[in-house]
mmCIF file with all atom_site columns, C-alpha atoms in Angstrom:
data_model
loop_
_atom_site.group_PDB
_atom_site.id
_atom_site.type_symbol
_atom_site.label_atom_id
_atom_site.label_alt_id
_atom_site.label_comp_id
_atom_site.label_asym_id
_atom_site.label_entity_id
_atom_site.label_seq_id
_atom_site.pdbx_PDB_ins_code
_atom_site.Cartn_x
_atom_site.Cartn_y
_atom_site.Cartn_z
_atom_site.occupancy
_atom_site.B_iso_or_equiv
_atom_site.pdbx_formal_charge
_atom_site.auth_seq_id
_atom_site.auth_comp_id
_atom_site.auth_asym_id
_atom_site.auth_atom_id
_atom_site.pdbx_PDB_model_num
ATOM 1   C CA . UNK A 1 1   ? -96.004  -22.561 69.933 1.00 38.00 ? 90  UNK A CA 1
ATOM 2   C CA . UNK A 1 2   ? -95.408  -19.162 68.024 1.00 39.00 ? 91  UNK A CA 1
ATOM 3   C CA . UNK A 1 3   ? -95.696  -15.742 69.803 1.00 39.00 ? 92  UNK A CA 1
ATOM 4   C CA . UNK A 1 4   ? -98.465  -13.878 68.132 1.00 38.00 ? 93  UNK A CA 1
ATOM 5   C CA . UNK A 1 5   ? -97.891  -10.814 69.893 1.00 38.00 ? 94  UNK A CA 1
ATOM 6   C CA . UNK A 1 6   ? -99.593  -9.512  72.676 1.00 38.00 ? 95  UNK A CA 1
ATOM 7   C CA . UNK A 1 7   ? -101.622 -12.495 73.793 1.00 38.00 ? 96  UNK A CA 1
ATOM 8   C CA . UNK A 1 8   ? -102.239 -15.215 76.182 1.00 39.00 ? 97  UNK A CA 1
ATOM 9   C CA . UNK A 1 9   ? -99.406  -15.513 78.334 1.00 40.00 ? 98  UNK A CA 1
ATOM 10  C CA . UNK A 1 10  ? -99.207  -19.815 77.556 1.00 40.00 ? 99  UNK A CA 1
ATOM 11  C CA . UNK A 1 11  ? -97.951  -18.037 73.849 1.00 42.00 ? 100 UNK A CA 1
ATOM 12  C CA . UNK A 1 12  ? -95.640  -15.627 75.950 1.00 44.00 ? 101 UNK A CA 1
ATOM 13  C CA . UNK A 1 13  ? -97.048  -12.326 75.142 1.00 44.00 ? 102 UNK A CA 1
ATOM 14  C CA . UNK A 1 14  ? -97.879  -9.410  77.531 1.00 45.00 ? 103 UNK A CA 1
ATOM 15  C CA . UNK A 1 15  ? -101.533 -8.304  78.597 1.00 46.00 ? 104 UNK A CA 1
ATOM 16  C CA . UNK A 1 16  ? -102.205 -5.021  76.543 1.00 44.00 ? 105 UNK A CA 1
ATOM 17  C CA . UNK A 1 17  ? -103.907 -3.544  79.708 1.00 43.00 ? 106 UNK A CA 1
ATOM 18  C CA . UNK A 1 18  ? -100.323 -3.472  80.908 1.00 45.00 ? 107 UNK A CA 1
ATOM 19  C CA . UNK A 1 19  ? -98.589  -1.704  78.516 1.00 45.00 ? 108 UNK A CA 1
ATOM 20  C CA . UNK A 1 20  ? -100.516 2.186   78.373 1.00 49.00 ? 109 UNK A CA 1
ATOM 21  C CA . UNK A 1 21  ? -99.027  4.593   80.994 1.00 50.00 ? 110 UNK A CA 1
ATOM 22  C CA . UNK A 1 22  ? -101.597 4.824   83.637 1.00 52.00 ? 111 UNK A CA 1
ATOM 23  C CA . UNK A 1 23  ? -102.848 8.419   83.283 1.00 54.00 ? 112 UNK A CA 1
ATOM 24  C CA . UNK A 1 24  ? -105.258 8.815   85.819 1.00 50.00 ? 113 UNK A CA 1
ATOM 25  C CA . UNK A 1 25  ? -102.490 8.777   89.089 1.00 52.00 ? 114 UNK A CA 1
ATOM 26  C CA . UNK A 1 26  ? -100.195 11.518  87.835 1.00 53.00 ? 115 UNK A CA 1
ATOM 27  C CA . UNK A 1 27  ? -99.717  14.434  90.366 1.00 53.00 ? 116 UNK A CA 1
ATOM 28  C CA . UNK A 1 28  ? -100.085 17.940  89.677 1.00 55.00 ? 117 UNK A CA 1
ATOM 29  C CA . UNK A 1 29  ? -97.003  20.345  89.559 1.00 56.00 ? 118 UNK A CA 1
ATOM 30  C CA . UNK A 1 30  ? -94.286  17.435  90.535 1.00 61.00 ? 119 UNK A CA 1
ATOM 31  C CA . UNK A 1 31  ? -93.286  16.559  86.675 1.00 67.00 ? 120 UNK A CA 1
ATOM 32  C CA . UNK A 1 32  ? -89.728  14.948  87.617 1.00 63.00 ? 121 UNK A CA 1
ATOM 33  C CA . UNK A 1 33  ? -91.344  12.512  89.799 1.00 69.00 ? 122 UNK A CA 1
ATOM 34  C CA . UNK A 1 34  ? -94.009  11.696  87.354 1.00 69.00 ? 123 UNK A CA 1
ATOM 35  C CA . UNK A 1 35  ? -91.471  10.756  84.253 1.00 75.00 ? 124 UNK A CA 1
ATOM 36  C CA . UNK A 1 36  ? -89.039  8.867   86.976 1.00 73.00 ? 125 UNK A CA 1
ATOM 37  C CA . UNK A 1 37  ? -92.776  6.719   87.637 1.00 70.00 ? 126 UNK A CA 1
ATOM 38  C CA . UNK A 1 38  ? -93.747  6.507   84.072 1.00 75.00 ? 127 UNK A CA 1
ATOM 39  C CA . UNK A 1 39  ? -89.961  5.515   83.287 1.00 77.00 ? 128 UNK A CA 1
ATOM 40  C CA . UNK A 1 40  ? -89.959  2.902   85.967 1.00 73.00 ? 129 UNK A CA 1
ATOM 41  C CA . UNK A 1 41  ? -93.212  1.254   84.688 1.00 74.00 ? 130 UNK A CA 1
ATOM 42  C CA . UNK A 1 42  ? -92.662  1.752   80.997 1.00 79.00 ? 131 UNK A CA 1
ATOM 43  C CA . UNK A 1 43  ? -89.012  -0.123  81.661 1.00 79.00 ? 132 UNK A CA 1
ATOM 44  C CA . UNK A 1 44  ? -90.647  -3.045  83.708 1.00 75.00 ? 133 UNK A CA 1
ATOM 45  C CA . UNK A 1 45  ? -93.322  -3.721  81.112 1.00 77.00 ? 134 UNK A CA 1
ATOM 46  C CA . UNK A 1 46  ? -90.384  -3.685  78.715 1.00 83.00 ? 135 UNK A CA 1
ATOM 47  C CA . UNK A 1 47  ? -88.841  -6.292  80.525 1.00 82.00 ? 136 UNK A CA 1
ATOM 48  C CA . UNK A 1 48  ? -91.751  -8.630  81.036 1.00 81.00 ? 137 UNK A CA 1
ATOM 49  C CA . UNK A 1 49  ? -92.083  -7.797  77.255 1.00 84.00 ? 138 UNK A CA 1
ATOM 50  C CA . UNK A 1 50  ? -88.923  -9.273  76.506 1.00 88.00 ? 139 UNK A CA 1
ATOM 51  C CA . UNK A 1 51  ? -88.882  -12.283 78.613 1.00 86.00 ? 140 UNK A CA 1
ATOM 52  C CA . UNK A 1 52  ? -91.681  -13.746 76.880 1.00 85.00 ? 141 UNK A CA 1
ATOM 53  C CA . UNK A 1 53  ? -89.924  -13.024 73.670 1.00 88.00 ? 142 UNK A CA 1
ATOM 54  C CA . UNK A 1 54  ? -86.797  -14.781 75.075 1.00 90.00 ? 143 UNK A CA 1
ATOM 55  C CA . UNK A 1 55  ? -89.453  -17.845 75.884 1.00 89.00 ? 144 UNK A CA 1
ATOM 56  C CA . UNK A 1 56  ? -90.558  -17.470 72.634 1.00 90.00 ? 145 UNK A CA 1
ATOM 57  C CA . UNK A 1 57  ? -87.350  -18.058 71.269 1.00 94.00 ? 146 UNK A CA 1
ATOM 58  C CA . UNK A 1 58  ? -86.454  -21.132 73.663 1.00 93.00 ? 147 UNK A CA 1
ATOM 59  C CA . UNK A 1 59  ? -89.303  -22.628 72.582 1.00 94.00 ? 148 UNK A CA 1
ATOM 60  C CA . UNK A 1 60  ? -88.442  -22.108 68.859 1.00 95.00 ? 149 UNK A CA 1
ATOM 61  C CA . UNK A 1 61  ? -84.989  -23.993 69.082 1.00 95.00 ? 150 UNK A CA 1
ATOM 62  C CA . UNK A 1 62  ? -86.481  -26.902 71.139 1.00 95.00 ? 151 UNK A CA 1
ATOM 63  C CA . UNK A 1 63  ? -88.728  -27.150 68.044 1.00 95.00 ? 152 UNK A CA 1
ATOM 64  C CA . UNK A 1 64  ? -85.448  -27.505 65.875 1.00 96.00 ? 153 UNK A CA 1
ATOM 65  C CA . UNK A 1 65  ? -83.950  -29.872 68.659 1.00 96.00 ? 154 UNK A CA 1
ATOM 66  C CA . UNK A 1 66  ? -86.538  -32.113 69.149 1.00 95.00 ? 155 UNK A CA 1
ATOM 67  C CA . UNK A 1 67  ? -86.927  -32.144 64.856 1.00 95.00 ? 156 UNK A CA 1
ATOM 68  C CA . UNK A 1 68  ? -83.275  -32.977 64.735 1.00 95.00 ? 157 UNK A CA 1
ATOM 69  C CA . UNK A 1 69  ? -83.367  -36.178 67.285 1.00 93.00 ? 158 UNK A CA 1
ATOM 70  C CA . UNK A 1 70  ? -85.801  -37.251 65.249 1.00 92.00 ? 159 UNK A CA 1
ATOM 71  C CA . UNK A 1 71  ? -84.202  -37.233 61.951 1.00 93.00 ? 160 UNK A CA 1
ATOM 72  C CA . UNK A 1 72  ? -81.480  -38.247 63.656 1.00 91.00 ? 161 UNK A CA 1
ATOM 73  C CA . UNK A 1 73  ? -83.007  -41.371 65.425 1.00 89.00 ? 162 UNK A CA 1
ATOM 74  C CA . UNK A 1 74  ? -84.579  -42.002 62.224 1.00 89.00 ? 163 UNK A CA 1
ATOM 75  C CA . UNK A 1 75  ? -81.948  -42.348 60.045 1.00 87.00 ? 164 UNK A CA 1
ATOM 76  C CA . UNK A 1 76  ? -79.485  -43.891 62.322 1.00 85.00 ? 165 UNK A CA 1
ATOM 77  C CA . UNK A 1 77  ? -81.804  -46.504 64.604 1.00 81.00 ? 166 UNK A CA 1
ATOM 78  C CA . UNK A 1 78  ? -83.672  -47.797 61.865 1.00 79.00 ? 167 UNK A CA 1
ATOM 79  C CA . UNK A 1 79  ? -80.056  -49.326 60.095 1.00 79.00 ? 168 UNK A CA 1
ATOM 80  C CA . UNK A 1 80  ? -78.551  -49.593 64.116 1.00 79.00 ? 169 UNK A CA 1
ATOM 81  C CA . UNK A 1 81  ? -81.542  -51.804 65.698 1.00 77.00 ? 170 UNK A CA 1
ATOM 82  C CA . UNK A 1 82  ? -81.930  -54.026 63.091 1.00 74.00 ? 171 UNK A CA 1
ATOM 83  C CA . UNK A 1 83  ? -78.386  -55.625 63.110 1.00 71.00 ? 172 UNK A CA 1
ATOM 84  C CA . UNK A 1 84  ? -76.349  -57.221 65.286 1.00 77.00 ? 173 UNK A CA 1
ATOM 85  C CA . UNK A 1 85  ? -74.271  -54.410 66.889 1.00 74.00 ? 174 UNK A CA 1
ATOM 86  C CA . UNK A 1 86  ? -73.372  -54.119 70.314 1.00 80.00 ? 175 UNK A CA 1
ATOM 87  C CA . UNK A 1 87  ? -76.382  -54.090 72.835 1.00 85.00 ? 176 UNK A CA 1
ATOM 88  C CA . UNK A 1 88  ? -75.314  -51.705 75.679 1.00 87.00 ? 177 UNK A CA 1
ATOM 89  C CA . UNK A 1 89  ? -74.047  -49.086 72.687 1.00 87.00 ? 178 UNK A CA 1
ATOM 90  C CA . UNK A 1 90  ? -77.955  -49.287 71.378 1.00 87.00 ? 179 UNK A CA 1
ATOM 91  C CA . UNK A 1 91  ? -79.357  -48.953 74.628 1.00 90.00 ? 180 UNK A CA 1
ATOM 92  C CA . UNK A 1 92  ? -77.589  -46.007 75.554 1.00 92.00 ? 181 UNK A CA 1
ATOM 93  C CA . UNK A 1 93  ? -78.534  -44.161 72.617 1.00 90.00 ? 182 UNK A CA 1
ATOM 94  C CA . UNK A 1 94  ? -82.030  -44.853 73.084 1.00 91.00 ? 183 UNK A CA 1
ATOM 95  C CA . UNK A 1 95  ? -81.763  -43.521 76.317 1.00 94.00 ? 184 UNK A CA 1
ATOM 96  C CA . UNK A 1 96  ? -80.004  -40.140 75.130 1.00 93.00 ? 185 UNK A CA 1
ATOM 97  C CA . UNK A 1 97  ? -82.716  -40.101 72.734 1.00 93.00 ? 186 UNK A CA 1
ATOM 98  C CA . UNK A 1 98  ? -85.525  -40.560 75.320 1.00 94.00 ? 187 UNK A CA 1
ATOM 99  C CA . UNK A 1 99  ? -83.453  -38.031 77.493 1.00 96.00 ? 188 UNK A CA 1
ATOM 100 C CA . UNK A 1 100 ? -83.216  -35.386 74.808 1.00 95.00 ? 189 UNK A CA 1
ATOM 101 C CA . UNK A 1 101 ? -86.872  -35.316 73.948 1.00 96.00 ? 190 UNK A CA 1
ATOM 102 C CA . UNK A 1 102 ? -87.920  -35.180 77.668 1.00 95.00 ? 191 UNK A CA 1
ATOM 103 C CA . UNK A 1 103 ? -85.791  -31.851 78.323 1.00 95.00 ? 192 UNK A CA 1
ATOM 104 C CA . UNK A 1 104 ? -87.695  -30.937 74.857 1.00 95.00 ? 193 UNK A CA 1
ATOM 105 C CA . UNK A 1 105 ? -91.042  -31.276 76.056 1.00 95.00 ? 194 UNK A CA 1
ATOM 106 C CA . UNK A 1 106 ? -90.017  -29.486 79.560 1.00 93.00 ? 195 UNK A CA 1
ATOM 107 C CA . UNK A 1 107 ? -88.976  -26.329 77.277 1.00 93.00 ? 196 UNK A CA 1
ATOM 108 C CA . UNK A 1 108 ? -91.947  -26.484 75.240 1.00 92.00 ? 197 UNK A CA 1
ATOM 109 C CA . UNK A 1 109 ? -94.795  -27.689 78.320 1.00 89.00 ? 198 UNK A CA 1
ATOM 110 C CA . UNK A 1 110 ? -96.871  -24.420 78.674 1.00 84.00 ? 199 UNK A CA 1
ATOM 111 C CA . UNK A 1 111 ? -96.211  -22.114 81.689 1.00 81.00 ? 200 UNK A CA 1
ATOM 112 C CA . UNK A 1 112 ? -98.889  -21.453 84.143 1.00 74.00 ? 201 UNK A CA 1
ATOM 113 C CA . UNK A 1 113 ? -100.195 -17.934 84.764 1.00 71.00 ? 202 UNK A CA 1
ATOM 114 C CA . UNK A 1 114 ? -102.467 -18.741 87.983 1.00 68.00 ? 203 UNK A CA 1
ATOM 115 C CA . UNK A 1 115 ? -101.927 -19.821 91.250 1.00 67.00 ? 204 UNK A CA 1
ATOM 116 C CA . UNK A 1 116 ? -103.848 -22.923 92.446 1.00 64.00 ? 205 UNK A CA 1
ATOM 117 C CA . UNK A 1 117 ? -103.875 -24.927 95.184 1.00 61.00 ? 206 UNK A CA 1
ATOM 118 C CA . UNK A 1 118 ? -102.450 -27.900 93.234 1.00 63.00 ? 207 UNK A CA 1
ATOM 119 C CA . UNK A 1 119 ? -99.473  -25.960 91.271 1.00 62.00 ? 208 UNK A CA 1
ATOM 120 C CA . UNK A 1 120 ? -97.335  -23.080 91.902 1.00 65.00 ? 209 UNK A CA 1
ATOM 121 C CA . UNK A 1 121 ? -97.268  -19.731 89.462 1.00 64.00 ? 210 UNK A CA 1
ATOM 122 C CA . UNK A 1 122 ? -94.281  -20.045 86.319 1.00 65.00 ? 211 UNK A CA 1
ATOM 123 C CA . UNK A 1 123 ? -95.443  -17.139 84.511 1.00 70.00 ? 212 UNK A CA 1
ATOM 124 C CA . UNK A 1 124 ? -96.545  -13.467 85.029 1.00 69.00 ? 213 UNK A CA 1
ATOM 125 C CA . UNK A 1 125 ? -98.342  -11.103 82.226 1.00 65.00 ? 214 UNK A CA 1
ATOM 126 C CA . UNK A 1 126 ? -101.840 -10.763 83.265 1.00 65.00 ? 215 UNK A CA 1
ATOM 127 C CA . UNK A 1 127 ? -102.580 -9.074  86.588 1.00 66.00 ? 216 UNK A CA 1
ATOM 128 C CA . UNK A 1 128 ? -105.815 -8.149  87.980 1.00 64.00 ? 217 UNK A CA 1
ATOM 129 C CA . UNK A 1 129 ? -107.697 -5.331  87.970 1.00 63.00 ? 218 UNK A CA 1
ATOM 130 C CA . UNK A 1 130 ? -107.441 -4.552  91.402 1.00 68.00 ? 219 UNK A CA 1
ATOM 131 C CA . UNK A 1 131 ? -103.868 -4.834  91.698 1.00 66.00 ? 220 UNK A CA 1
ATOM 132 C CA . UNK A 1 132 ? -103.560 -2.659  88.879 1.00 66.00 ? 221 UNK A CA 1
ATOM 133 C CA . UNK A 1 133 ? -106.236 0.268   90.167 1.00 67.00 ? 222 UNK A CA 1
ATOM 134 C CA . UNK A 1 134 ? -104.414 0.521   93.265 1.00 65.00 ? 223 UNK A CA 1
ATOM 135 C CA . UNK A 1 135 ? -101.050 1.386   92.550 1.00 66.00 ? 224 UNK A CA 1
ATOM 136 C CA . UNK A 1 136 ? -103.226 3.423   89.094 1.00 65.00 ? 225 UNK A CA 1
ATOM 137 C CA . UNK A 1 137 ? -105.631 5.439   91.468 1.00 66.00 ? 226 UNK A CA 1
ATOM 138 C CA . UNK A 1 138 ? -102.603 6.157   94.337 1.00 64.00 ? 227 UNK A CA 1
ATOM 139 C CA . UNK A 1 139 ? -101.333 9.538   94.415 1.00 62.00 ? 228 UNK A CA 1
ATOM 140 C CA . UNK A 1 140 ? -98.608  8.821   96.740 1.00 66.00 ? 229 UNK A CA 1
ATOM 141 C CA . UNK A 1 141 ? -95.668  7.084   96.611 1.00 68.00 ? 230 UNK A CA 1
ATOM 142 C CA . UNK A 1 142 ? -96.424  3.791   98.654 1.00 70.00 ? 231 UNK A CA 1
ATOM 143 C CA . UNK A 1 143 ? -99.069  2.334   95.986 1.00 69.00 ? 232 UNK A CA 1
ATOM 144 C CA . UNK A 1 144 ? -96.519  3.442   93.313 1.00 70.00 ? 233 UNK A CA 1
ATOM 145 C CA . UNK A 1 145 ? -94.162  1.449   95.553 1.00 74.00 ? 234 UNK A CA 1
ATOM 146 C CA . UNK A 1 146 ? -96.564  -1.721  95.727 1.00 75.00 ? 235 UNK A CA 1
ATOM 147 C CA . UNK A 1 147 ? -97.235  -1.391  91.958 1.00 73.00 ? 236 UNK A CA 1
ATOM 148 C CA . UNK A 1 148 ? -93.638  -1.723  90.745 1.00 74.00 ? 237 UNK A CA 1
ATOM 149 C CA . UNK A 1 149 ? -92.882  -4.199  93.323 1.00 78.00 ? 238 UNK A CA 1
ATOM 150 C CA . UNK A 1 150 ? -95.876  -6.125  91.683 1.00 77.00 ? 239 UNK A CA 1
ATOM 151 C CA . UNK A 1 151 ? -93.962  -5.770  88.204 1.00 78.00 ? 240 UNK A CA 1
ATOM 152 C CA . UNK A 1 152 ? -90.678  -6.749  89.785 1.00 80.00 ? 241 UNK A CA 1
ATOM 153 C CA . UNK A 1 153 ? -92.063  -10.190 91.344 1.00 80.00 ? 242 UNK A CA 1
ATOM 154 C CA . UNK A 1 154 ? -93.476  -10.717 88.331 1.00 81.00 ? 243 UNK A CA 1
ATOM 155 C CA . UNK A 1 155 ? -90.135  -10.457 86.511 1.00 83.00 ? 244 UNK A CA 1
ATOM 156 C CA . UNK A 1 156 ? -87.695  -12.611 88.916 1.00 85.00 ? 245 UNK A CA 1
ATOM 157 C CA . UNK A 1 157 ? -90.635  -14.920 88.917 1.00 84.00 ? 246 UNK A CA 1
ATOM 158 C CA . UNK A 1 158 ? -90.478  -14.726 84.543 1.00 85.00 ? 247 UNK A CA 1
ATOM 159 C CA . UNK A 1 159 ? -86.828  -14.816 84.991 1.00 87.00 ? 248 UNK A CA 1
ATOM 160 C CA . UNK A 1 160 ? -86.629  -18.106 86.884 1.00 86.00 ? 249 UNK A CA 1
ATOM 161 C CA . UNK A 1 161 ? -88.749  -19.668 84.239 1.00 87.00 ? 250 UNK A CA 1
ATOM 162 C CA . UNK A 1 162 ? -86.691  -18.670 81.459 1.00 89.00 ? 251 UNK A CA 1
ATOM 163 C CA . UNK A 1 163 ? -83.364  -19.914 83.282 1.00 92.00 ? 252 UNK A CA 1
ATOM 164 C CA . UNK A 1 164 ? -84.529  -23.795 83.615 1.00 92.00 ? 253 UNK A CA 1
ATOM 165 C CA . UNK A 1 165 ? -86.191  -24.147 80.619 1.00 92.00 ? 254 UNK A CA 1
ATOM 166 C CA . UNK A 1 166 ? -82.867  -22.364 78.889 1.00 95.00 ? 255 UNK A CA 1
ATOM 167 C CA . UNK A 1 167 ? -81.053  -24.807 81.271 1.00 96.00 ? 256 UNK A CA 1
ATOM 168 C CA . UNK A 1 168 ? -83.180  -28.014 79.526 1.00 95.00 ? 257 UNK A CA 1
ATOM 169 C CA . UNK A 1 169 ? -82.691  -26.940 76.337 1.00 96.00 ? 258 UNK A CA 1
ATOM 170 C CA . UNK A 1 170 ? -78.593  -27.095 76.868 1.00 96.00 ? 259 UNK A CA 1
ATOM 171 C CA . UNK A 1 171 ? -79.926  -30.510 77.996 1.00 96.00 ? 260 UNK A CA 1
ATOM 172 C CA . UNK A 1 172 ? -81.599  -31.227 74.796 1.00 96.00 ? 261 UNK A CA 1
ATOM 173 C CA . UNK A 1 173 ? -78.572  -29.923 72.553 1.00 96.00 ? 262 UNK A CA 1
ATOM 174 C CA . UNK A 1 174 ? -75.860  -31.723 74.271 1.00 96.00 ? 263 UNK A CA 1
ATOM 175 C CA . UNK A 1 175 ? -77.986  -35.100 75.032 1.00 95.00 ? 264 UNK A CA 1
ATOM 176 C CA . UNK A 1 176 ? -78.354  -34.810 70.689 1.00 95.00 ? 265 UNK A CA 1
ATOM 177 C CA . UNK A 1 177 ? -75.065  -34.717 70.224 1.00 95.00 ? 266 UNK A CA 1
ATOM 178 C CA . UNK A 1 178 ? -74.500  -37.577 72.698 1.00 94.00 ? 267 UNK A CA 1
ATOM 179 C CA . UNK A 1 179 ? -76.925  -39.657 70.383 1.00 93.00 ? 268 UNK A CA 1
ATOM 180 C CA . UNK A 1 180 ? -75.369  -38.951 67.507 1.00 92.00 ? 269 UNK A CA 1
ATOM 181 C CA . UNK A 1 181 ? -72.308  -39.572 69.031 1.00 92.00 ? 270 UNK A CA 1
ATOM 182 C CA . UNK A 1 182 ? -73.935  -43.147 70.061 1.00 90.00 ? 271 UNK A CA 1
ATOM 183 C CA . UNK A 1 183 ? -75.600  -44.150 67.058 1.00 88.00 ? 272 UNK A CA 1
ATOM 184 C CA . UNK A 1 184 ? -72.471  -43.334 64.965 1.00 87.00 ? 273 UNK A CA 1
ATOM 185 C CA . UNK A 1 185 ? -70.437  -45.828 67.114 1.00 87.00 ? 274 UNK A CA 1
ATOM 186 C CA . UNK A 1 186 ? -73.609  -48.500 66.749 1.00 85.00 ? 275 UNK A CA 1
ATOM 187 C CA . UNK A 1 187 ? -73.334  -47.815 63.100 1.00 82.00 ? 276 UNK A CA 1
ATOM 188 C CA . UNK A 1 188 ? -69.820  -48.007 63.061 1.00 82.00 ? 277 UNK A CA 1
ATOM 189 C CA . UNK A 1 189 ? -69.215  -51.202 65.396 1.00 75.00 ? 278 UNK A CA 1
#
């Protein structure tokens, strides 16, 4: 899946309602304290901006892992299967194979942006509009309060999602060069 900028947060991107500076809460006379609230939001929607580049990205290279097991199965299990090399050597390599495309697919599975009863929230970008207008249409500090904590879950939760996929697509790399590894000594036996 490619990130085509700010959309649907399965492709990563960030809900443009979240990224203008909500206008409508400043205060009057109390500038410092309005730029340290616009900094605060415009750095969190930075953030969650850049996480779902960073999926983007994790996504890209299990593209070019789960490619290169391919090639890789391809061109050294169709030569390895057909003869009579060692059995447990072949079997192994399948399973790195099977293995490595697995922690593929769990890199690459879309993230969920809803909460259901069935399955748990991955992924944060879209909020609703009532959890935006409150911390928008709050003058004092508490909603402010309650509107970057809002952004903050939402990153730790974005955060977390990035760290196991990143973690299964370690997975992926060194379970490829496992196989290779495998099929070389098939090849070779």
């Amino acid at each position: 899946m490619t990130n085509t900028g700010a959309g649907s947060a399965t492709q990563g991107g960030v809900s443009g309602a979240t990224r203008a500076v909500p206008n409508a809460a400043r205060p009057a006379g109390d500038d410092w304290s309005w730029k340290k609230r616009t900094f605060a939001y415009e750095e969190t929607v930075r953030v969650l901006t850049r996480q779902a580049a960073v999926l983007s990205e994790l996504r890209n290279r299990a593209n070019i892992v789960l490619a290169a097991d391919a090639v890789v199965a391809t061109l050294f299990g169709a030569s390895a299967l057909g003869k009579s090399h060692p059995l447990a050597l072949k079997i192994l390599a399948l399973v790195a194979f099977g293995l490595g495309i697995a922690a593929c697919v769990a890199v690459l599975w879309p993230v969920r942006d809803t909460d259901n009863a069935c399955h748990a929230r991955q992924w944060r970008v879209s909020f609703h509009l009532d959890e935006v207008m409150h911390f928008v249409e709050g003058t004092d500090d508490a909603s402010w309060q309650e509107g970057i904590s809002l952004f903050q879950t939402a990153r730790q939760l974005n955060w977390n999602t990035n760290k196991w996929r990143n973690r299964f697509l370690q997975w992926a790399a060194v379970l490829l060069a496992v196989q290779i590894g495998l099929w070389a000594a098939v090849v070779l036996a």
